[in-house]
Amino acid sequence: MNPVLLVVALFVLAGLGAALVIGAAVPNTQPNLEDALDRLSPNRLRDALEPAPRAKVTPKSDLLTKVGTHLDQQLSTRSGFTPPVRDLELLGISTTKYWADKAGGASIGLAFPAAISAAGALMPSSRLPVTLPAVLGIVLAAVFWFLPDLTIRKNGALARDEFRQAVVAYLQLTAIQRGAAAGAATTMYAAAEMGQSWMFVRLQRELTRARWAHQQPWDALTRLGQQTGIPEITEVGDIMRLAGESGGAVQHVLVERAAGLQDRILNEEHEAANKATTNMSAPLMGLVAVFGVALAIPVTISILAA
């Protein structure tokens, strides 16, 4: 086999493997109908609160879990290896799974070129350099090691934006319940139970845990806002703490806070749309310039020929 063709095939297969891994890691932008209906199910909270059945652990998953636990103990506290704790908390991903995914991806990236090289070595006419699979394996291992960080940060930012929009609805619902002369704690529980999206399920779960632990519900929201990096949730807890501890009238504060947060979200979306439009202008100008040059070439040639 021609060595050049073998090298080309190696890079094509490596690129295909990288594309498959990245495609599997990047979330699909199209919502899944089954998942959407599951989020609207009233049993979602019950399933979230009840302990999940113990899954059958395979040797492979058990090995990855052990590796993830070991890396979590050894690297999480070291500078430069700190995991995105707030994003993991928001997405419901444990640090053990985070490190297991990184280790598994790096292992695949490191072993893939070696496997291709071993397959090519079986061909009698192959002359593939030994250093090429080693260098390519290190590069792919580094890419797959950092891929979970990029995916988690992207998904965390999207989930955080969704949660902020849910906070607007929760503030409005809390104001309505407070207007019915309900107590502060009762108001928070009742408002959270009126939604069935995953954001409201998370609020219900935190409030339910606080009730079982004999804690105040506003302390639960403050803790949730700090853990997930969403200050708007903390502000709701601060407002309801004022109502619960001093009996202050906070209905108008809730309405104003909901309106202010909604305006802020709309302004941020408007700025993001303007930024995206501005970023699109440069490729469009380049495309216009290419068409202009393509049209100018035959005109210039005809003028010079005349």
mmCIF file of C-alpha atoms in Angstrom:
data_model
loop_
_atom_site.group_PDB
_atom_site.id
_atom_site.type_symbol
_atom_site.label_atom_id
_atom_site.label_comp_id
_atom_site.label_asym_id
_atom_site.label_seq_id
_atom_site.Cartn_x
_atom_site.Cartn_y
_atom_site.Cartn_z
ATOM 1 C CA MET A 1 0.000 0.000 0.000
ATOM 2 C CA ASN A 2 1.211 3.478 -0.822
ATOM 3 C CA PRO A 3 2.537 5.171 2.362
ATOM 4 C CA VAL A 4 0.981 8.475 1.309
ATOM 5 C CA LEU A 5 -2.432 6.901 0.978
ATOM 6 C CA LEU A 6 -1.964 5.219 4.353
ATOM 7 C CA VAL A 7 -1.164 8.536 6.047
ATOM 8 C CA VAL A 8 -4.159 10.190 4.358
ATOM 9 C CA ALA A 9 -6.414 7.343 5.490
ATOM 10 C CA LEU A 10 -5.041 7.677 9.032
ATOM 11 C CA PHE A 11 -5.895 11.369 9.206
ATOM 12 C CA VAL A 12 -9.323 10.813 7.632
ATOM 13 C CA LEU A 13 -10.191 8.121 10.176
ATOM 14 C CA ALA A 14 -8.879 10.255 13.037
ATOM 15 C CA GLY A 15 -10.959 13.208 11.862
ATOM 16 C CA LEU A 16 -14.015 10.989 11.542
ATOM 17 C CA GLY A 17 -13.514 9.660 15.053
ATOM 18 C CA ALA A 18 -13.125 13.188 16.433
ATOM 19 C CA ALA A 19 -16.272 14.300 14.587
ATOM 20 C CA LEU A 20 -18.264 11.411 16.035
ATOM 21 C CA VAL A 21 -17.099 12.128 19.589
ATOM 22 C CA ILE A 22 -17.761 15.863 19.276
ATOM 23 C CA GLY A 23 -21.144 15.223 17.693
ATOM 24 C CA ALA A 24 -22.089 12.963 20.561
ATOM 25 C CA ALA A 25 -20.923 15.498 23.162
ATOM 26 C CA VAL A 26 -22.585 18.582 21.672
ATOM 27 C CA PRO A 27 -26.273 18.664 22.615
ATOM 28 C CA ASN A 28 -28.892 18.595 19.884
ATOM 29 C CA THR A 29 -30.614 21.944 19.472
ATOM 30 C CA GLN A 30 -33.881 20.264 18.453
ATOM 31 C CA PRO A 31 -35.939 19.339 21.528
ATOM 32 C CA ASN A 32 -36.896 15.717 21.975
ATOM 33 C CA LEU A 33 -40.661 15.264 22.197
ATOM 34 C CA GLU A 34 -40.421 12.437 24.711
ATOM 35 C CA ASP A 35 -38.154 14.468 27.003
ATOM 36 C CA ALA A 36 -40.419 17.509 26.710
ATOM 37 C CA LEU A 37 -43.510 15.497 27.672
ATOM 38 C CA ASP A 38 -41.566 13.917 30.516
ATOM 39 C CA ARG A 39 -40.726 17.360 31.891
ATOM 40 C CA LEU A 40 -44.438 18.252 31.836
ATOM 41 C CA SER A 41 -45.381 15.093 33.717
ATOM 42 C CA PRO A 42 -46.658 15.695 37.267
ATOM 43 C CA ASN A 43 -44.680 12.657 38.419
ATOM 44 C CA ARG A 44 -41.375 14.359 37.600
ATOM 45 C CA LEU A 45 -41.003 15.763 41.116
ATOM 46 C CA ARG A 46 -41.768 12.418 42.700
ATOM 47 C CA ASP A 47 -39.139 10.724 40.552
ATOM 48 C CA ALA A 48 -36.626 13.464 41.375
ATOM 49 C CA LEU A 49 -37.196 13.154 45.118
ATOM 50 C CA GLU A 50 -37.324 9.386 45.352
ATOM 51 C CA PRO A 51 -33.985 7.579 45.303
ATOM 52 C CA ALA A 52 -33.215 6.094 41.927
ATOM 53 C CA PRO A 53 -33.031 2.304 41.686
ATOM 54 C CA ARG A 54 -29.553 0.943 41.923
ATOM 55 C CA ALA A 55 -28.294 0.338 38.402
ATOM 56 C CA LYS A 56 -26.371 -2.734 37.433
ATOM 57 C CA VAL A 57 -22.714 -1.748 37.350
ATOM 58 C CA THR A 58 -20.681 -3.224 34.536
ATOM 59 C CA PRO A 59 -16.920 -3.728 34.890
ATOM 60 C CA LYS A 60 -16.308 -0.924 32.392
ATOM 61 C CA SER A 61 -18.474 1.612 34.218
ATOM 62 C CA ASP A 62 -17.064 0.462 37.552
ATOM 63 C CA LEU A 63 -13.535 1.051 36.270
ATOM 64 C CA LEU A 64 -14.413 4.525 35.002
ATOM 65 C CA THR A 65 -16.071 5.317 38.317
ATOM 66 C CA LYS A 66 -12.958 4.268 40.219
ATOM 67 C CA VAL A 67 -10.767 6.343 37.896
ATOM 68 C CA GLY A 68 -13.093 9.333 38.253
ATOM 69 C CA THR A 69 -13.105 9.025 42.037
ATOM 70 C CA HIS A 70 -9.318 8.810 42.151
ATOM 71 C CA LEU A 71 -8.869 11.836 39.883
ATOM 72 C CA ASP A 72 -11.441 13.757 41.888
ATOM 73 C CA GLN A 73 -9.484 13.145 45.077
ATOM 74 C CA GLN A 74 -6.113 13.922 43.542
ATOM 75 C CA LEU A 75 -6.792 16.813 41.124
ATOM 76 C CA SER A 76 -9.905 18.715 42.231
ATOM 77 C CA THR A 77 -8.046 20.749 44.859
ATOM 78 C CA ARG A 78 -5.007 21.498 42.707
ATOM 79 C CA SER A 79 -4.571 24.795 40.924
ATOM 80 C CA GLY A 80 -5.425 24.579 37.238
ATOM 81 C CA PHE A 81 -7.537 21.441 37.639
ATOM 82 C CA THR A 82 -10.511 22.880 39.518
ATOM 83 C CA PRO A 83 -13.730 21.533 37.961
ATOM 84 C CA PRO A 84 -16.609 23.899 37.060
ATOM 85 C CA VAL A 85 -18.473 23.145 40.280
ATOM 86 C CA ARG A 86 -21.356 25.581 39.742
ATOM 87 C CA ASP A 87 -22.070 24.310 36.240
ATOM 88 C CA LEU A 88 -21.900 20.717 37.452
ATOM 89 C CA GLU A 89 -24.263 21.516 40.322
ATOM 90 C CA LEU A 90 -26.702 23.207 37.954
ATOM 91 C CA LEU A 91 -26.622 20.344 35.459
ATOM 92 C CA GLY A 92 -26.795 17.668 38.149
ATOM 93 C CA ILE A 93 -23.455 16.072 37.195
ATOM 94 C CA SER A 94 -21.169 14.710 39.892
ATOM 95 C CA THR A 95 -17.479 15.552 39.919
ATOM 96 C CA THR A 96 -16.737 11.828 39.733
ATOM 97 C CA LYS A 97 -18.570 11.536 36.413
ATOM 98 C CA TYR A 98 -16.863 14.716 35.215
ATOM 99 C CA TRP A 99 -13.399 13.276 35.793
ATOM 100 C CA ALA A 100 -14.447 9.874 34.444
ATOM 101 C CA ASP A 101 -15.618 11.474 31.184
ATOM 102 C CA LYS A 102 -12.351 13.370 30.850
ATOM 103 C CA ALA A 103 -10.258 10.264 31.496
ATOM 104 C CA GLY A 104 -12.347 8.136 29.138
ATOM 105 C CA GLY A 105 -12.148 10.685 26.333
ATOM 106 C CA ALA A 106 -8.400 11.117 26.735
ATOM 107 C CA SER A 107 -7.917 7.345 26.669
ATOM 108 C CA ILE A 108 -9.911 7.037 23.450
ATOM 109 C CA GLY A 109 -7.976 9.854 21.819
ATOM 110 C CA LEU A 110 -4.660 8.347 22.848
ATOM 111 C CA ALA A 111 -5.493 4.800 21.755
ATOM 112 C CA PHE A 112 -7.254 5.554 18.469
ATOM 113 C CA PRO A 113 -4.173 6.462 16.367
ATOM 114 C CA ALA A 114 -2.243 3.558 17.890
ATOM 115 C CA ALA A 115 -4.995 1.153 16.822
ATOM 116 C CA ILE A 116 -4.954 2.552 13.288
ATOM 117 C CA SER A 117 -1.172 2.312 13.208
ATOM 118 C CA ALA A 118 -1.290 -1.299 14.381
ATOM 119 C CA ALA A 119 -3.795 -2.114 11.642
ATOM 120 C CA GLY A 120 -1.556 -0.421 9.070
ATOM 121 C CA ALA A 121 1.500 -2.311 10.287
ATOM 122 C CA LEU A 122 -0.151 -5.558 9.223
ATOM 123 C CA MET A 123 0.078 -4.413 5.623
ATOM 124 C CA PRO A 124 3.372 -5.527 4.105
ATOM 125 C CA SER A 125 3.977 -2.377 2.069
ATOM 126 C CA SER A 126 3.238 0.141 4.812
ATOM 127 C CA ARG A 127 6.004 2.500 5.926
ATOM 128 C CA LEU A 128 4.200 4.585 8.533
ATOM 129 C CA PRO A 129 6.515 6.514 10.889
ATOM 130 C CA VAL A 130 6.281 5.457 14.514
ATOM 131 C CA THR A 131 6.250 9.039 15.774
ATOM 132 C CA LEU A 132 3.170 10.047 13.791
ATOM 133 C CA PRO A 133 0.619 7.963 15.767
ATOM 134 C CA ALA A 134 2.274 8.995 19.030
ATOM 135 C CA VAL A 135 2.055 12.711 18.247
ATOM 136 C CA LEU A 136 -1.473 12.386 16.858
ATOM 137 C CA GLY A 137 -2.537 10.384 19.919
ATOM 138 C CA ILE A 138 -1.237 13.055 22.295
ATOM 139 C CA VAL A 139 -3.056 15.774 20.346
ATOM 140 C CA LEU A 140 -6.351 13.844 20.315
ATOM 141 C CA ALA A 141 -5.974 12.975 24.006
ATOM 142 C CA ALA A 142 -5.536 16.660 24.860
ATOM 143 C CA VAL A 143 -8.571 17.607 22.735
ATOM 144 C CA PHE A 144 -10.817 14.957 24.291
ATOM 145 C CA TRP A 145 -9.537 15.829 27.785
ATOM 146 C CA PHE A 146 -10.750 19.419 27.495
ATOM 147 C CA LEU A 147 -13.897 18.622 25.490
ATOM 148 C CA PRO A 148 -16.071 17.921 28.589
ATOM 149 C CA ASP A 149 -15.120 21.335 30.018
ATOM 150 C CA LEU A 150 -16.306 23.118 26.885
ATOM 151 C CA THR A 151 -19.519 21.091 26.753
ATOM 152 C CA ILE A 152 -20.332 21.586 30.437
ATOM 153 C CA ARG A 153 -19.670 25.334 30.331
ATOM 154 C CA LYS A 154 -21.844 25.709 27.230
ATOM 155 C CA ASN A 155 -24.692 23.642 28.674
ATOM 156 C CA GLY A 156 -24.332 25.415 32.021
ATOM 157 C CA ALA A 157 -24.684 28.836 30.386
ATOM 158 C CA LEU A 158 -27.787 27.693 28.493
ATOM 159 C CA ALA A 159 -29.323 26.156 31.619
ATOM 160 C CA ARG A 160 -28.532 29.297 33.612
ATOM 161 C CA ASP A 161 -30.354 31.460 31.055
ATOM 162 C CA GLU A 162 -33.372 29.147 31.195
ATOM 163 C CA PHE A 163 -33.365 29.271 34.977
ATOM 164 C CA ARG A 164 -33.287 33.076 35.001
ATOM 165 C CA GLN A 165 -36.396 33.116 32.826
ATOM 166 C CA ALA A 166 -38.067 30.695 35.213
ATOM 167 C CA VAL A 167 -37.175 32.996 38.120
ATOM 168 C CA VAL A 168 -39.255 35.722 36.450
ATOM 169 C CA ALA A 169 -42.280 33.424 36.409
ATOM 170 C CA TYR A 170 -41.593 32.307 39.989
ATOM 171 C CA LEU A 171 -41.433 35.906 41.177
ATOM 172 C CA GLN A 172 -44.764 36.659 39.526
ATOM 173 C CA LEU A 173 -46.386 33.543 40.960
ATOM 174 C CA THR A 174 -44.993 34.333 44.396
ATOM 175 C CA ALA A 175 -46.433 37.848 44.186
ATOM 176 C CA ILE A 176 -49.845 36.422 43.308
ATOM 177 C CA GLN A 177 -49.747 33.982 46.212
ATOM 178 C CA ARG A 178 -48.540 36.721 48.560
ATOM 179 C CA GLY A 179 -51.445 38.898 47.438
ATOM 180 C CA ALA A 180 -53.804 36.194 48.682
ATOM 181 C CA ALA A 181 -52.538 36.870 52.232
ATOM 182 C CA ALA A 182 -50.613 33.607 52.428
ATOM 183 C CA GLY A 183 -47.635 33.220 54.743
ATOM 184 C CA ALA A 184 -44.115 33.633 53.391
ATOM 185 C CA ALA A 185 -43.213 29.942 53.543
ATOM 186 C CA THR A 186 -46.599 28.825 52.205
ATOM 187 C CA THR A 187 -46.272 31.347 49.405
ATOM 188 C CA MET A 188 -42.919 29.966 48.301
ATOM 189 C CA TYR A 189 -44.075 26.339 48.363
ATOM 190 C CA ALA A 190 -47.332 27.070 46.508
ATOM 191 C CA ALA A 191 -45.630 29.155 43.813
ATOM 192 C CA ALA A 192 -43.016 26.462 43.152
ATOM 193 C CA GLU A 193 -45.674 23.743 42.803
ATOM 194 C CA MET A 194 -47.420 25.660 40.000
ATOM 195 C CA GLY A 195 -44.688 24.863 37.475
ATOM 196 C CA GLN A 196 -43.575 21.520 36.051
ATOM 197 C CA SER A 197 -40.476 22.472 34.041
ATOM 198 C CA TRP A 198 -37.096 21.196 35.186
ATOM 199 C CA MET A 199 -36.328 24.597 36.729
ATOM 200 C CA PHE A 200 -39.454 24.493 38.906
ATOM 201 C CA VAL A 201 -38.737 20.847 39.740
ATOM 202 C CA ARG A 202 -35.343 21.964 41.035
ATOM 203 C CA LEU A 203 -36.991 24.666 43.149
ATOM 204 C CA GLN A 204 -39.512 22.165 44.494
ATOM 205 C CA ARG A 205 -36.758 19.723 45.372
ATOM 206 C CA GLU A 206 -34.725 22.321 47.262
ATOM 207 C CA LEU A 207 -37.767 23.622 49.126
ATOM 208 C CA THR A 208 -38.846 20.084 49.997
ATOM 209 C CA ARG A 209 -35.388 19.276 51.342
ATOM 210 C CA ALA A 210 -35.514 22.424 53.463
ATOM 211 C CA ARG A 211 -38.901 21.407 54.857
ATOM 212 C CA TRP A 212 -37.653 17.939 55.776
ATOM 213 C CA ALA A 213 -34.539 19.433 57.364
ATOM 214 C CA HIS A 214 -36.662 21.953 59.324
ATOM 215 C CA GLN A 215 -34.986 24.869 57.545
ATOM 216 C CA GLN A 216 -36.482 28.087 56.263
ATOM 217 C CA PRO A 217 -37.379 28.012 52.532
ATOM 218 C CA TRP A 218 -35.647 31.315 51.817
ATOM 219 C CA ASP A 219 -32.410 29.869 53.151
ATOM 220 C CA ALA A 220 -32.805 27.007 50.662
ATOM 221 C CA LEU A 221 -33.152 29.418 47.734
ATOM 222 C CA THR A 222 -30.174 31.456 48.921
ATOM 223 C CA ARG A 223 -28.095 28.296 49.092
ATOM 224 C CA LEU A 224 -29.300 27.169 45.645
ATOM 225 C CA GLY A 225 -28.416 30.529 44.097
ATOM 226 C CA GLN A 226 -24.922 30.394 45.551
ATOM 227 C CA GLN A 227 -24.323 26.801 44.464
ATOM 228 C CA THR A 228 -25.475 27.327 40.882
ATOM 229 C CA GLY A 229 -24.142 30.846 40.361
ATOM 230 C CA ILE A 230 -27.589 32.378 39.747
ATOM 231 C CA PRO A 231 -27.841 35.515 41.904
ATOM 232 C CA GLU A 232 -31.475 36.066 40.914
ATOM 233 C CA ILE A 233 -32.491 33.028 42.984
ATOM 234 C CA THR A 234 -30.597 34.441 45.952
ATOM 235 C CA GLU A 235 -32.466 37.730 45.571
ATOM 236 C CA VAL A 236 -35.797 35.907 45.750
ATOM 237 C CA GLY A 237 -34.636 34.281 48.987
ATOM 238 C CA ASP A 238 -33.596 37.657 50.396
ATOM 239 C CA ILE A 239 -36.970 39.207 49.551
ATOM 240 C CA MET A 240 -38.941 36.379 51.129
ATOM 241 C CA ARG A 241 -36.651 36.392 54.176
ATOM 242 C CA LEU A 242 -37.764 39.988 54.754
ATOM 243 C CA ALA A 243 -41.400 38.901 54.551
ATOM 244 C CA GLY A 244 -40.910 35.863 56.779
ATOM 245 C CA GLU A 245 -38.788 37.398 59.531
ATOM 246 C CA SER A 246 -40.271 40.897 59.751
ATOM 247 C CA GLY A 247 -43.660 40.419 58.106
ATOM 248 C CA GLY A 248 -42.982 43.143 55.551
ATOM 249 C CA ALA A 249 -45.230 43.735 52.557
ATOM 250 C CA VAL A 250 -43.149 42.465 49.664
ATOM 251 C CA GLN A 251 -45.753 41.936 46.950
ATOM 252 C CA HIS A 252 -44.854 45.131 45.099
ATOM 253 C CA VAL A 253 -41.160 44.325 45.519
ATOM 254 C CA LEU A 254 -41.685 40.935 43.886
ATOM 255 C CA VAL A 255 -43.598 42.459 40.970
ATOM 256 C CA GLU A 256 -40.979 45.154 40.420
ATOM 257 C CA ARG A 257 -38.150 42.648 40.655
ATOM 258 C CA ALA A 258 -39.835 40.372 38.101
ATOM 259 C CA ALA A 259 -40.346 43.263 35.703
ATOM 260 C CA GLY A 260 -36.759 44.451 36.125
ATOM 261 C CA LEU A 261 -35.333 40.982 35.578
ATOM 262 C CA GLN A 262 -37.499 40.451 32.513
ATOM 263 C CA ASP A 263 -36.339 43.751 31.030
ATOM 264 C CA ARG A 264 -32.714 42.815 31.713
ATOM 265 C CA ILE A 265 -33.138 39.446 29.992
ATOM 266 C CA LEU A 266 -34.767 41.073 26.964
ATOM 267 C CA ASN A 267 -31.977 43.661 26.744
ATOM 268 C CA GLU A 268 -29.322 40.942 26.917
ATOM 269 C CA GLU A 269 -31.076 38.961 24.189
ATOM 270 C CA HIS A 270 -31.318 42.120 22.075
ATOM 271 C CA GLU A 271 -27.599 42.807 22.525
ATOM 272 C CA ALA A 272 -26.757 39.205 21.660
ATOM 273 C CA ALA A 273 -28.847 39.447 18.482
ATOM 274 C CA ASN A 274 -27.128 42.697 17.495
ATOM 275 C CA LYS A 275 -23.726 41.122 18.143
ATOM 276 C CA ALA A 276 -24.608 38.104 16.027
ATOM 277 C CA THR A 277 -25.773 40.400 13.221
ATOM 278 C CA THR A 278 -22.542 42.384 13.431
ATOM 279 C CA ASN A 279 -20.461 39.224 13.305
ATOM 280 C CA MET A 280 -22.310 38.139 10.181
ATOM 281 C CA SER A 281 -21.497 41.374 8.368
ATOM 282 C CA ALA A 282 -17.795 40.535 7.906
ATOM 283 C CA PRO A 283 -18.392 37.232 6.034
ATOM 284 C CA LEU A 284 -21.058 38.898 3.920
ATOM 285 C CA MET A 285 -18.697 41.725 2.991
ATOM 286 C CA GLY A 286 -16.037 39.170 2.109
ATOM 287 C CA LEU A 287 -18.518 37.301 -0.073
ATOM 288 C CA VAL A 288 -19.501 40.535 -1.841
ATOM 289 C CA ALA A 289 -15.822 41.314 -2.407
ATOM 290 C CA VAL A 290 -15.246 37.862 -3.940
ATOM 291 C CA PHE A 291 -18.187 38.312 -6.296
ATOM 292 C CA GLY A 292 -16.937 41.779 -7.189
ATOM 293 C CA VAL A 293 -13.491 40.439 -8.059
ATOM 294 C CA ALA A 294 -15.032 37.565 -10.038
ATOM 295 C CA LEU A 295 -17.086 40.043 -12.083
ATOM 296 C CA ALA A 296 -14.210 42.462 -12.510
ATOM 297 C CA ILE A 297 -11.778 39.877 -13.937
ATOM 298 C CA PRO A 298 -13.579 39.242 -17.256
ATOM 299 C CA VAL A 299 -14.298 42.958 -17.668
ATOM 300 C CA THR A 300 -10.638 43.789 -17.125
ATOM 301 C CA ILE A 301 -9.524 41.062 -19.561
ATOM 302 C CA SER A 302 -11.909 42.327 -22.262
ATOM 303 C CA ILE A 303 -10.703 45.905 -21.797
ATOM 304 C CA LEU A 304 -7.045 44.855 -22.060
ATOM 305 C CA ALA A 305 -7.753 42.699 -25.094
ATOM 306 C CA ALA A 306 -9.421 45.608 -26.856
#
